[in-house]
Amino acid sequence: MAKFHFKYEPIKRIKEQLEKKVQKEIAVINDLIEKNKEKIVSIRNEMFAKKVKYNAGAKAKELQFQKNYETYMLGLIENINLENAELEKEKSIKLKELLEKSKEKKILVKLEEKHLENFNKEENRIEAERVDEVATQSFIRGK
């Protein structure tokens, strides 16, 4: 029997590699988003701890420092939120790209399945012809 060879196999491999690359990029973006969320939680916890510390009998100068500190930290949180928004946009673009890559790969997989099915049908037809030929020769010899 002949061996099945899909003529678009190199293209299929490239499509799979591109799909994996996009998946990795999405994973990196997700990691960055999670790290930013952790930073925000850390900053909020630090702000709360400082607020509790300074509110216990604070002087006017310390209260002013606390206010400036909170303003600075809220600015940091806002910057992180803006960065997360950009990352979410990038993630959305990458997800669309991943969907497209998946569709392209799926098309090639379906094409390969169709080619394999046709190959198997042809192999079965050839095998049936061989069996018929052997049976005919046996019948002729038997007479």
mmCIF file of N, CA and C in Angstrom:
data_model
loop_
_atom_site.group_PDB
_atom_site.id
_atom_site.type_symbol
_atom_site.label_atom_id
_atom_site.label_comp_id
_atom_site.label_asym_id
_atom_site.label_seq_id
_atom_site.Cartn_x
_atom_site.Cartn_y
_atom_site.Cartn_z
ATOM 1 N N MET A 1 0.833 -1.191 0.000
ATOM 2 C CA MET A 1 0.000 0.000 0.000
ATOM 3 C C MET A 1 0.874 1.250 0.000
ATOM 4 N N ALA A 2 0.410 2.224 -0.678
ATOM 5 C CA ALA A 2 1.108 3.497 -0.728
ATOM 6 C C ALA A 2 0.856 4.273 0.559
ATOM 7 N N LYS A 3 1.793 5.156 0.849
ATOM 8 C CA LYS A 3 1.670 5.973 2.055
ATOM 9 C C LYS A 3 0.996 7.298 1.700
ATOM 10 N N PHE A 4 0.106 7.750 2.579
ATOM 11 C CA PHE A 4 -0.600 9.013 2.347
ATOM 12 C C PHE A 4 0.352 10.171 2.598
ATOM 13 N N HIS A 5 0.372 11.098 1.653
ATOM 14 C CA HIS A 5 1.176 12.308 1.798
ATOM 15 C C HIS A 5 0.284 13.506 1.476
ATOM 16 N N PHE A 6 0.104 14.367 2.486
ATOM 17 C CA PHE A 6 -0.713 15.570 2.307
ATOM 18 C C PHE A 6 0.179 16.661 1.738
ATOM 19 N N LYS A 7 -0.142 17.126 0.541
ATOM 20 C CA LYS A 7 0.746 18.064 -0.139
ATOM 21 C C LYS A 7 0.808 19.440 0.531
ATOM 22 N N TYR A 8 -0.162 19.750 1.379
ATOM 23 C CA TYR A 8 -0.161 21.049 2.062
ATOM 24 C C TYR A 8 0.335 20.935 3.505
ATOM 25 N N GLU A 9 1.006 19.850 3.829
ATOM 26 C CA GLU A 9 1.488 19.633 5.201
ATOM 27 C C GLU A 9 2.407 20.765 5.689
ATOM 28 N N PRO A 10 3.360 21.237 4.870
ATOM 29 C CA PRO A 10 4.207 22.354 5.344
ATOM 30 C C PRO A 10 3.393 23.607 5.686
ATOM 31 N N ILE A 11 2.392 23.882 4.874
ATOM 32 C CA ILE A 11 1.536 25.047 5.135
ATOM 33 C C ILE A 11 0.770 24.837 6.435
ATOM 34 N N LYS A 12 0.279 23.627 6.633
ATOM 35 C CA LYS A 12 -0.463 23.311 7.861
ATOM 36 C C LYS A 12 0.429 23.492 9.089
ATOM 37 N N ARG A 13 1.674 23.028 9.000
ATOM 38 C CA ARG A 13 2.607 23.183 10.132
ATOM 39 C C ARG A 13 2.864 24.658 10.436
ATOM 40 N N ILE A 14 3.027 25.448 9.391
ATOM 41 C CA ILE A 14 3.256 26.886 9.586
ATOM 42 C C ILE A 14 2.044 27.532 10.244
ATOM 43 N N LYS A 15 0.857 27.166 9.795
ATOM 44 C CA LYS A 15 -0.377 27.714 10.397
ATOM 45 C C LYS A 15 -0.463 27.338 11.873
ATOM 46 N N GLU A 16 -0.086 26.103 12.205
ATOM 47 C CA GLU A 16 -0.103 25.668 13.607
ATOM 48 C C GLU A 16 0.905 26.466 14.432
ATOM 49 N N GLN A 17 2.093 26.704 13.857
ATOM 50 C CA GLN A 17 3.108 27.485 14.564
ATOM 51 C C GLN A 17 2.630 28.915 14.794
ATOM 52 N N LEU A 18 2.011 29.499 13.791
ATOM 53 C CA LEU A 18 1.500 30.865 13.939
ATOM 54 C C LEU A 18 0.405 30.925 14.996
ATOM 55 N N GLU A 19 -0.441 29.904 15.023
ATOM 56 C CA GLU A 19 -1.504 29.851 16.029
ATOM 57 C C GLU A 19 -0.901 29.753 17.431
ATOM 58 N N LYS A 20 0.111 28.911 17.598
ATOM 59 C CA LYS A 20 0.764 28.772 18.906
ATOM 60 C C LYS A 20 1.445 30.075 19.318
ATOM 61 N N LYS A 21 2.036 30.770 18.346
ATOM 62 C CA LYS A 21 2.696 32.044 18.635
ATOM 63 C C LYS A 21 1.686 33.060 19.176
ATOM 64 N N VAL A 22 0.537 33.143 18.538
ATOM 65 C CA VAL A 22 -0.506 34.078 18.980
ATOM 66 C C VAL A 22 -1.017 33.677 20.363
ATOM 67 N N GLN A 23 -1.159 32.365 20.602
ATOM 68 C CA GLN A 23 -1.593 31.895 21.922
ATOM 69 C C GLN A 23 -0.595 32.317 22.999
ATOM 70 N N LYS A 24 0.700 32.217 22.692
ATOM 71 C CA LYS A 24 1.726 32.634 23.655
ATOM 72 C C LYS A 24 1.651 34.139 23.906
ATOM 73 N N GLU A 25 1.431 34.908 22.843
ATOM 74 C CA GLU A 25 1.317 36.359 22.996
ATOM 75 C C GLU A 25 0.129 36.714 23.883
ATOM 76 N N ILE A 26 -0.974 36.009 23.712
ATOM 77 C CA ILE A 26 -2.153 36.249 24.552
ATOM 78 C C ILE A 26 -1.839 35.895 25.999
ATOM 79 N N ALA A 27 -1.113 34.806 26.206
ATOM 80 C CA ALA A 27 -0.745 34.402 27.567
ATOM 81 C C ALA A 27 0.141 35.459 28.223
ATOM 82 N N VAL A 28 1.071 36.028 27.466
ATOM 83 C CA VAL A 28 1.942 37.082 28.002
ATOM 84 C C VAL A 28 1.110 38.304 28.384
ATOM 85 N N ILE A 29 0.181 38.677 27.532
ATOM 86 C CA ILE A 29 -0.686 39.830 27.820
ATOM 87 C C ILE A 29 -1.512 39.560 29.073
ATOM 88 N N ASN A 30 -2.063 38.351 29.186
ATOM 89 C CA ASN A 30 -2.840 38.002 30.384
ATOM 90 C C ASN A 30 -1.981 38.088 31.641
ATOM 91 N N ASP A 31 -0.728 37.633 31.547
ATOM 92 C CA ASP A 31 0.179 37.723 32.696
ATOM 93 C C ASP A 31 0.423 39.180 33.090
ATOM 94 N N LEU A 32 0.634 40.033 32.095
ATOM 95 C CA LEU A 32 0.858 41.454 32.383
ATOM 96 C C LEU A 32 -0.369 42.079 33.047
ATOM 97 N N ILE A 33 -1.538 41.728 32.564
ATOM 98 C CA ILE A 33 -2.774 42.263 33.154
ATOM 99 C C ILE A 33 -2.895 41.812 34.603
ATOM 100 N N GLU A 34 -2.624 40.538 34.864
ATOM 101 C CA GLU A 34 -2.700 40.018 36.237
ATOM 102 C C GLU A 34 -1.676 40.692 37.144
ATOM 103 N N LYS A 35 -0.461 40.898 36.641
ATOM 104 C CA LYS A 35 0.567 41.575 37.443
ATOM 105 C C LYS A 35 0.140 43.002 37.761
ATOM 106 N N ASN A 36 -0.459 43.672 36.789
ATOM 107 C CA ASN A 36 -0.934 45.036 37.030
ATOM 108 C C ASN A 36 -2.055 45.060 38.070
ATOM 109 N N LYS A 37 -2.941 44.070 38.014
ATOM 110 C CA LYS A 37 -4.005 44.001 39.017
ATOM 111 C C LYS A 37 -3.415 43.772 40.406
ATOM 112 N N GLU A 38 -2.388 42.931 40.475
ATOM 113 C CA GLU A 38 -1.722 42.697 41.758
ATOM 114 C C GLU A 38 -1.046 43.973 42.260
ATOM 115 N N LYS A 39 -0.450 44.744 41.337
ATOM 116 C CA LYS A 39 0.170 46.019 41.720
ATOM 117 C C LYS A 39 -0.872 46.961 42.316
ATOM 118 N N ILE A 40 -2.032 47.017 41.684
ATOM 119 C CA ILE A 40 -3.101 47.899 42.173
ATOM 120 C C ILE A 40 -3.516 47.490 43.575
ATOM 121 N N VAL A 41 -3.698 46.195 43.796
ATOM 122 C CA VAL A 41 -4.077 45.708 45.129
ATOM 123 C C VAL A 41 -2.989 46.060 46.135
ATOM 124 N N SER A 42 -1.736 45.877 45.744
ATOM 125 C CA SER A 42 -0.617 46.195 46.631
ATOM 126 C C SER A 42 -0.589 47.686 46.973
ATOM 127 N N ILE A 43 -0.791 48.525 45.982
ATOM 128 C CA ILE A 43 -0.792 49.975 46.209
ATOM 129 C C ILE A 43 -1.943 50.366 47.126
ATOM 130 N N ARG A 44 -3.107 49.808 46.897
ATOM 131 C CA ARG A 44 -4.263 50.125 47.753
ATOM 132 C C ARG A 44 -4.013 49.679 49.199
ATOM 133 N N ASN A 45 -3.431 48.504 49.360
ATOM 134 C CA ASN A 45 -3.112 48.032 50.714
ATOM 135 C C ASN A 45 -2.100 48.945 51.393
ATOM 136 N N GLU A 46 -1.100 49.362 50.624
ATOM 137 C CA GLU A 46 -0.087 50.261 51.172
ATOM 138 C C GLU A 46 -0.708 51.608 51.545
ATOM 139 N N MET A 47 -1.597 52.106 50.691
ATOM 140 C CA MET A 47 -2.272 53.372 50.995
ATOM 141 C C MET A 47 -3.093 53.249 52.274
ATOM 142 N N PHE A 48 -3.805 52.149 52.419
ATOM 143 C CA PHE A 48 -4.625 51.939 53.606
ATOM 144 C C PHE A 48 -3.750 51.875 54.856
ATOM 145 N N ALA A 49 -2.634 51.160 54.766
ATOM 146 C CA ALA A 49 -1.735 51.039 55.919
ATOM 147 C C ALA A 49 -1.175 52.402 56.314
ATOM 148 N N LYS A 50 -0.775 53.201 55.337
ATOM 149 C CA LYS A 50 -0.233 54.539 55.632
ATOM 150 C C LYS A 50 -1.321 55.438 56.216
ATOM 151 N N LYS A 51 -2.533 55.314 55.700
ATOM 152 C CA LYS A 51 -3.633 56.139 56.191
ATOM 153 C C LYS A 51 -3.905 55.831 57.662
ATOM 154 N N VAL A 52 -3.933 54.554 57.987
ATOM 155 C CA VAL A 52 -4.162 54.148 59.377
ATOM 156 C C VAL A 52 -3.032 54.669 60.258
ATOM 157 N N LYS A 53 -1.804 54.575 59.767
ATOM 158 C CA LYS A 53 -0.636 55.013 60.542
ATOM 159 C C LYS A 53 -0.680 56.526 60.797
ATOM 160 N N TYR A 54 -0.989 57.309 59.767
ATOM 161 C CA TYR A 54 -0.968 58.759 59.913
ATOM 162 C C TYR A 54 -2.203 59.312 60.607
ATOM 163 N N ASN A 55 -3.315 58.628 60.575
ATOM 164 C CA ASN A 55 -4.526 59.125 61.216
ATOM 165 C C ASN A 55 -4.473 59.015 62.730
ATOM 166 N N ALA A 56 -3.557 58.244 63.235
ATOM 167 C CA ALA A 56 -3.438 58.096 64.693
ATOM 168 C C ALA A 56 -2.655 59.290 65.245
ATOM 169 N N GLY A 57 -3.321 60.387 65.489
ATOM 170 C CA GLY A 57 -2.702 61.572 66.086
ATOM 171 C C GLY A 57 -1.761 62.290 65.144
ATOM 172 N N ALA A 58 -2.174 62.552 63.927
ATOM 173 C CA ALA A 58 -1.316 63.178 62.935
ATOM 174 C C ALA A 58 -1.362 64.694 63.056
ATOM 175 N N LYS A 59 -0.242 65.312 62.713
ATOM 176 C CA LYS A 59 -0.150 66.772 62.696
ATOM 177 C C LYS A 59 -0.504 67.261 61.292
ATOM 178 N N ALA A 60 -0.657 68.571 61.178
ATOM 179 C CA ALA A 60 -1.072 69.161 59.904
ATOM 180 C C ALA A 60 -0.080 68.832 58.788
ATOM 181 N N LYS A 61 1.213 68.911 59.102
ATOM 182 C CA LYS A 61 2.240 68.628 58.102
ATOM 183 C C LYS A 61 2.150 67.163 57.643
ATOM 184 N N GLU A 62 1.924 66.265 58.581
ATOM 185 C CA GLU A 62 1.806 64.840 58.254
ATOM 186 C C GLU A 62 0.549 64.575 57.431
ATOM 187 N N LEU A 63 -0.538 65.278 57.750
ATOM 188 C CA LEU A 63 -1.768 65.123 56.979
ATOM 189 C C LEU A 63 -1.583 65.614 55.537
ATOM 190 N N GLN A 64 -0.840 66.731 55.390
ATOM 191 C CA GLN A 64 -0.550 67.247 54.052
ATOM 192 C C GLN A 64 0.295 66.238 53.270
ATOM 193 N N PHE A 65 1.290 65.664 53.952
ATOM 194 C CA PHE A 65 2.122 64.643 53.319
ATOM 195 C C PHE A 65 1.262 63.450 52.893
ATOM 196 N N GLN A 66 0.350 63.045 53.776
ATOM 197 C CA GLN A 66 -0.534 61.911 53.491
ATOM 198 C C GLN A 66 -1.405 62.203 52.268
ATOM 199 N N LYS A 67 -1.905 63.444 52.194
ATOM 200 C CA LYS A 67 -2.747 63.820 51.058
ATOM 201 C C LYS A 67 -1.947 63.768 49.754
ATOM 202 N N ASN A 68 -0.733 64.310 49.772
ATOM 203 C CA ASN A 68 0.130 64.273 48.585
ATOM 204 C C ASN A 68 0.474 62.832 48.195
ATOM 205 N N TYR A 69 0.732 62.023 49.208
ATOM 206 C CA TYR A 69 1.060 60.611 48.988
ATOM 207 C C TYR A 69 -0.124 59.895 48.332
ATOM 208 N N GLU A 70 -1.324 60.123 48.837
ATOM 209 C CA GLU A 70 -2.524 59.499 48.266
ATOM 210 C C GLU A 70 -2.740 59.947 46.821
ATOM 211 N N THR A 71 -2.529 61.235 46.556
ATOM 212 C CA THR A 71 -2.677 61.753 45.197
ATOM 213 C C THR A 71 -1.698 61.056 44.254
ATOM 214 N N TYR A 72 -0.460 60.919 44.722
ATOM 215 C CA TYR A 72 0.566 60.249 43.917
ATOM 216 C C TYR A 72 0.177 58.793 43.652
ATOM 217 N N MET A 73 -0.241 58.090 44.690
ATOM 218 C CA MET A 73 -0.598 56.677 44.557
ATOM 219 C C MET A 73 -1.832 56.496 43.666
ATOM 220 N N LEU A 74 -2.810 57.393 43.791
ATOM 221 C CA LEU A 74 -3.986 57.318 42.920
ATOM 222 C C LEU A 74 -3.593 57.552 41.458
ATOM 223 N N GLY A 75 -2.614 58.426 41.250
ATOM 224 C CA GLY A 75 -2.078 58.640 39.897
ATOM 225 C C GLY A 75 -1.428 57.370 39.362
ATOM 226 N N LEU A 76 -0.683 56.683 40.225
ATOM 227 C CA LEU A 76 -0.074 55.409 39.827
ATOM 228 C C LEU A 76 -1.147 54.393 39.439
ATOM 229 N N ILE A 77 -2.187 54.322 40.259
ATOM 230 C CA ILE A 77 -3.278 53.386 39.977
ATOM 231 C C ILE A 77 -3.942 53.737 38.650
ATOM 232 N N GLU A 78 -4.145 55.018 38.412
ATOM 233 C CA GLU A 78 -4.760 55.455 37.156
ATOM 234 C C GLU A 78 -3.885 55.071 35.961
ATOM 235 N N ASN A 79 -2.561 55.265 36.092
ATOM 236 C CA ASN A 79 -1.647 54.875 35.011
ATOM 237 C C ASN A 79 -1.701 53.371 34.753
ATOM 238 N N ILE A 80 -1.753 52.599 35.816
ATOM 239 C CA ILE A 80 -1.827 51.140 35.673
ATOM 240 C C ILE A 80 -3.146 50.750 35.012
ATOM 241 N N ASN A 81 -4.228 51.421 35.400
ATOM 242 C CA ASN A 81 -5.528 51.136 34.771
ATOM 243 C C ASN A 81 -5.516 51.474 33.277
ATOM 244 N N LEU A 82 -4.857 52.586 32.919
ATOM 245 C CA LEU A 82 -4.737 52.944 31.504
ATOM 246 C C LEU A 82 -3.918 51.895 30.747
ATOM 247 N N GLU A 83 -2.839 51.442 31.383
ATOM 248 C CA GLU A 83 -2.008 50.402 30.773
ATOM 249 C C GLU A 83 -2.823 49.115 30.583
ATOM 250 N N ASN A 84 -3.627 48.781 31.591
ATOM 251 C CA ASN A 84 -4.479 47.591 31.484
ATOM 252 C C ASN A 84 -5.493 47.736 30.350
ATOM 253 N N ALA A 85 -6.033 48.934 30.184
ATOM 254 C CA ALA A 85 -6.993 49.163 29.099
ATOM 255 C C ALA A 85 -6.322 48.941 27.743
ATOM 256 N N GLU A 86 -5.091 49.432 27.602
ATOM 257 C CA GLU A 86 -4.343 49.216 26.360
ATOM 258 C C GLU A 86 -4.057 47.733 26.151
ATOM 259 N N LEU A 87 -3.691 47.051 27.234
ATOM 260 C CA LEU A 87 -3.423 45.613 27.142
ATOM 261 C C LEU A 87 -4.690 44.848 26.755
ATOM 262 N N GLU A 88 -5.827 45.275 27.288
ATOM 263 C CA GLU A 88 -7.094 44.621 26.939
ATOM 264 C C GLU A 88 -7.419 44.817 25.454
ATOM 265 N N LYS A 89 -7.134 46.022 24.926
ATOM 266 C CA LYS A 89 -7.348 46.266 23.494
ATOM 267 C C LYS A 89 -6.449 45.352 22.666
ATOM 268 N N GLU A 90 -5.181 45.286 23.079
ATOM 269 C CA GLU A 90 -4.225 44.429 22.375
ATOM 270 C C GLU A 90 -4.654 42.962 22.455
ATOM 271 N N LYS A 91 -5.145 42.573 23.620
ATOM 272 C CA LYS A 91 -5.618 41.196 23.806
ATOM 273 C C LYS A 91 -6.802 40.912 22.883
ATOM 274 N N SER A 92 -7.700 41.867 22.770
ATOM 275 C CA SER A 92 -8.859 41.708 21.895
ATOM 276 C C SER A 92 -8.418 41.512 20.442
ATOM 277 N N ILE A 93 -7.445 42.293 20.025
ATOM 278 C CA ILE A 93 -6.912 42.169 18.664
ATOM 279 C C ILE A 93 -6.281 40.792 18.472
ATOM 280 N N LYS A 94 -5.508 40.367 19.469
ATOM 281 C CA LYS A 94 -4.839 39.061 19.387
ATOM 282 C C LYS A 94 -5.854 37.921 19.386
ATOM 283 N N LEU A 95 -6.944 38.068 20.129
ATOM 284 C CA LEU A 95 -7.974 37.028 20.140
ATOM 285 C C LEU A 95 -8.632 36.901 18.760
ATOM 286 N N LYS A 96 -8.862 38.046 18.111
ATOM 287 C CA LYS A 96 -9.412 38.008 16.752
ATOM 288 C C LYS A 96 -8.424 37.334 15.800
ATOM 289 N N GLU A 97 -7.150 37.672 15.985
ATOM 290 C CA GLU A 97 -6.104 37.061 15.162
ATOM 291 C C GLU A 97 -6.047 35.546 15.403
ATOM 292 N N LEU A 98 -6.166 35.152 16.673
ATOM 293 C CA LEU A 98 -6.157 33.728 17.012
ATOM 294 C C LEU A 98 -7.347 33.015 16.373
ATOM 295 N N LEU A 99 -8.489 33.650 16.404
ATOM 296 C CA LEU A 99 -9.682 33.068 15.787
ATOM 297 C C LEU A 99 -9.454 32.849 14.293
ATOM 298 N N GLU A 100 -8.856 33.839 13.647
ATOM 299 C CA GLU A 100 -8.571 33.720 12.216
ATOM 300 C C GLU A 100 -7.570 32.596 11.947
ATOM 301 N N LYS A 101 -6.513 32.537 12.764
ATOM 302 C CA LYS A 101 -5.506 31.476 12.591
ATOM 303 C C LYS A 101 -6.128 30.103 12.816
ATOM 304 N N SER A 102 -7.002 30.011 13.788
ATOM 305 C CA SER A 102 -7.666 28.732 14.069
ATOM 306 C C SER A 102 -8.540 28.311 12.891
ATOM 307 N N LYS A 103 -9.243 29.270 12.312
ATOM 308 C CA LYS A 103 -10.089 28.970 11.152
ATOM 309 C C LYS A 103 -9.241 28.483 9.977
ATOM 310 N N GLU A 104 -8.109 29.169 9.750
ATOM 311 C CA GLU A 104 -7.230 28.776 8.652
ATOM 312 C C GLU A 104 -6.716 27.355 8.857
ATOM 313 N N LYS A 105 -6.311 27.059 10.090
ATOM 314 C CA LYS A 105 -5.807 25.720 10.386
ATOM 315 C C LYS A 105 -6.914 24.682 10.228
ATOM 316 N N LYS A 106 -8.100 25.022 10.686
ATOM 317 C CA LYS A 106 -9.231 24.091 10.606
ATOM 318 C C LYS A 106 -9.566 23.776 9.148
ATOM 319 N N ILE A 107 -9.478 24.772 8.292
ATOM 320 C CA ILE A 107 -9.725 24.560 6.864
ATOM 321 C C ILE A 107 -8.729 23.547 6.311
ATOM 322 N N LEU A 108 -7.458 23.710 6.680
ATOM 323 C CA LEU A 108 -6.441 22.780 6.198
ATOM 324 C C LEU A 108 -6.644 21.380 6.765
ATOM 325 N N VAL A 109 -7.076 21.286 8.015
ATOM 326 C CA VAL A 109 -7.340 19.976 8.620
ATOM 327 C C VAL A 109 -8.484 19.291 7.875
ATOM 328 N N LYS A 110 -9.542 20.046 7.583
ATOM 329 C CA LYS A 110 -10.676 19.483 6.837
ATOM 330 C C LYS A 110 -10.233 19.033 5.441
ATOM 331 N N LEU A 111 -9.390 19.851 4.809
ATOM 332 C CA LEU A 111 -8.879 19.505 3.489
ATOM 333 C C LEU A 111 -8.041 18.228 3.558
ATOM 334 N N GLU A 112 -7.227 18.122 4.592
ATOM 335 C CA GLU A 112 -6.415 16.915 4.767
ATOM 336 C C GLU A 112 -7.307 15.689 4.970
ATOM 337 N N GLU A 113 -8.351 15.841 5.774
ATOM 338 C CA GLU A 113 -9.282 14.730 5.993
ATOM 339 C C GLU A 113 -9.932 14.307 4.677
ATOM 340 N N LYS A 114 -10.311 15.275 3.868
ATOM 341 C CA LYS A 114 -10.940 14.981 2.579
ATOM 342 C C LYS A 114 -9.954 14.262 1.659
ATOM 343 N N HIS A 115 -8.712 14.759 1.624
ATOM 344 C CA HIS A 115 -7.692 14.117 0.792
ATOM 345 C C HIS A 115 -7.417 12.694 1.273
ATOM 346 N N LEU A 116 -7.365 12.500 2.586
ATOM 347 C CA LEU A 116 -7.134 11.166 3.143
ATOM 348 C C LEU A 116 -8.288 10.231 2.779
ATOM 349 N N GLU A 117 -9.498 10.741 2.870
ATOM 350 C CA GLU A 117 -10.674 9.939 2.512
ATOM 351 C C GLU A 117 -10.605 9.520 1.042
ATOM 352 N N ASN A 118 -10.269 10.473 0.169
ATOM 353 C CA ASN A 118 -10.139 10.156 -1.259
ATOM 354 C C ASN A 118 -9.003 9.165 -1.499
ATOM 355 N N PHE A 119 -7.907 9.353 -0.792
ATOM 356 C CA PHE A 119 -6.765 8.443 -0.902
ATOM 357 C C PHE A 119 -7.177 7.028 -0.500
ATOM 358 N N ASN A 120 -7.882 6.914 0.623
ATOM 359 C CA ASN A 120 -8.321 5.592 1.093
ATOM 360 C C ASN A 120 -9.291 4.941 0.110
ATOM 361 N N LYS A 121 -10.193 5.726 -0.463
ATOM 362 C CA LYS A 121 -11.121 5.189 -1.465
ATOM 363 C C LYS A 121 -10.350 4.654 -2.669
ATOM 364 N N GLU A 122 -9.378 5.421 -3.117
ATOM 365 C CA GLU A 122 -8.570 5.003 -4.266
ATOM 366 C C GLU A 122 -7.778 3.735 -3.937
ATOM 367 N N GLU A 123 -7.204 3.683 -2.745
ATOM 368 C CA GLU A 123 -6.463 2.488 -2.318
ATOM 369 C C GLU A 123 -7.388 1.276 -2.257
ATOM 370 N N ASN A 124 -8.585 1.455 -1.737
ATOM 371 C CA ASN A 124 -9.557 0.358 -1.678
ATOM 372 C C ASN A 124 -9.952 -0.108 -3.077
ATOM 373 N N ARG A 125 -10.115 0.830 -3.993
ATOM 374 C CA ARG A 125 -10.459 0.491 -5.374
ATOM 375 C C ARG A 125 -9.329 -0.316 -6.018
ATOM 376 N N ILE A 126 -8.095 0.140 -5.816
ATOM 377 C CA ILE A 126 -6.940 -0.572 -6.381
ATOM 378 C C ILE A 126 -6.836 -1.972 -5.782
ATOM 379 N N GLU A 127 -7.021 -2.059 -4.474
ATOM 380 C CA GLU A 127 -6.965 -3.358 -3.796
ATOM 381 C C GLU A 127 -8.062 -4.290 -4.311
ATOM 382 N N ALA A 128 -9.251 -3.753 -4.515
ATOM 383 C CA ALA A 128 -10.357 -4.566 -5.045
ATOM 384 C C ALA A 128 -10.028 -5.065 -6.449
ATOM 385 N N GLU A 129 -9.408 -4.216 -7.273
ATOM 386 C CA GLU A 129 -9.003 -4.636 -8.617
ATOM 387 C C GLU A 129 -7.987 -5.765 -8.544
ATOM 388 N N ARG A 130 -7.026 -5.655 -7.617
ATOM 389 C CA ARG A 130 -6.017 -6.710 -7.446
ATOM 390 C C ARG A 130 -6.675 -8.028 -7.034
ATOM 391 N N VAL A 131 -7.582 -7.943 -6.078
ATOM 392 C CA VAL A 131 -8.277 -9.151 -5.615
ATOM 393 C C VAL A 131 -9.075 -9.769 -6.764
ATOM 394 N N ASP A 132 -9.754 -8.925 -7.539
ATOM 395 C CA ASP A 132 -10.514 -9.426 -8.688
ATOM 396 C C ASP A 132 -9.585 -10.104 -9.695
ATOM 397 N N GLU A 133 -8.442 -9.496 -9.937
ATOM 398 C CA GLU A 133 -7.475 -10.055 -10.883
ATOM 399 C C GLU A 133 -6.969 -11.411 -10.407
ATOM 400 N N VAL A 134 -6.632 -11.503 -9.112
ATOM 401 C CA VAL A 134 -6.157 -12.769 -8.544
ATOM 402 C C VAL A 134 -7.265 -13.816 -8.620
ATOM 403 N N ALA A 135 -8.479 -13.434 -8.305
ATOM 404 C CA ALA A 135 -9.606 -14.368 -8.353
ATOM 405 C C ALA A 135 -9.850 -14.844 -9.783
ATOM 406 N N THR A 136 -9.745 -13.941 -10.739
ATOM 407 C CA THR A 136 -9.938 -14.302 -12.142
ATOM 408 C C THR A 136 -8.861 -15.277 -12.593
ATOM 409 N N GLN A 137 -7.609 -14.995 -12.223
ATOM 410 C CA GLN A 137 -6.509 -15.883 -12.600
ATOM 411 C C GLN A 137 -6.664 -17.250 -11.947
ATOM 412 N N SER A 138 -7.084 -17.291 -10.706
ATOM 413 C CA SER A 138 -7.305 -18.570 -10.018
ATOM 414 C C SER A 138 -8.418 -19.347 -10.696
ATOM 415 N N PHE A 139 -9.456 -18.660 -11.092
ATOM 416 C CA PHE A 139 -10.591 -19.309 -11.742
ATOM 417 C C PHE A 139 -10.169 -19.903 -13.090
ATOM 418 N N ILE A 140 -9.375 -19.117 -13.844
ATOM 419 C CA ILE A 140 -8.922 -19.569 -15.158
ATOM 420 C C ILE A 140 -8.006 -20.784 -15.004
ATOM 421 N N ARG A 141 -7.112 -20.773 -14.026
ATOM 422 C CA ARG A 141 -6.202 -21.895 -13.788
ATOM 423 C C ARG A 141 -6.958 -23.131 -13.318
ATOM 424 N N GLY A 142 -8.011 -22.891 -12.585
ATOM 425 C CA GLY A 142 -8.797 -23.986 -12.033
ATOM 426 C C GLY A 142 -9.528 -24.777 -13.092
ATOM 427 N N LYS A 143 -9.783 -24.226 -14.226
ATOM 428 C CA LYS A 143 -10.539 -24.919 -15.286
ATOM 429 C C LYS A 143 -9.715 -25.900 -16.009
#
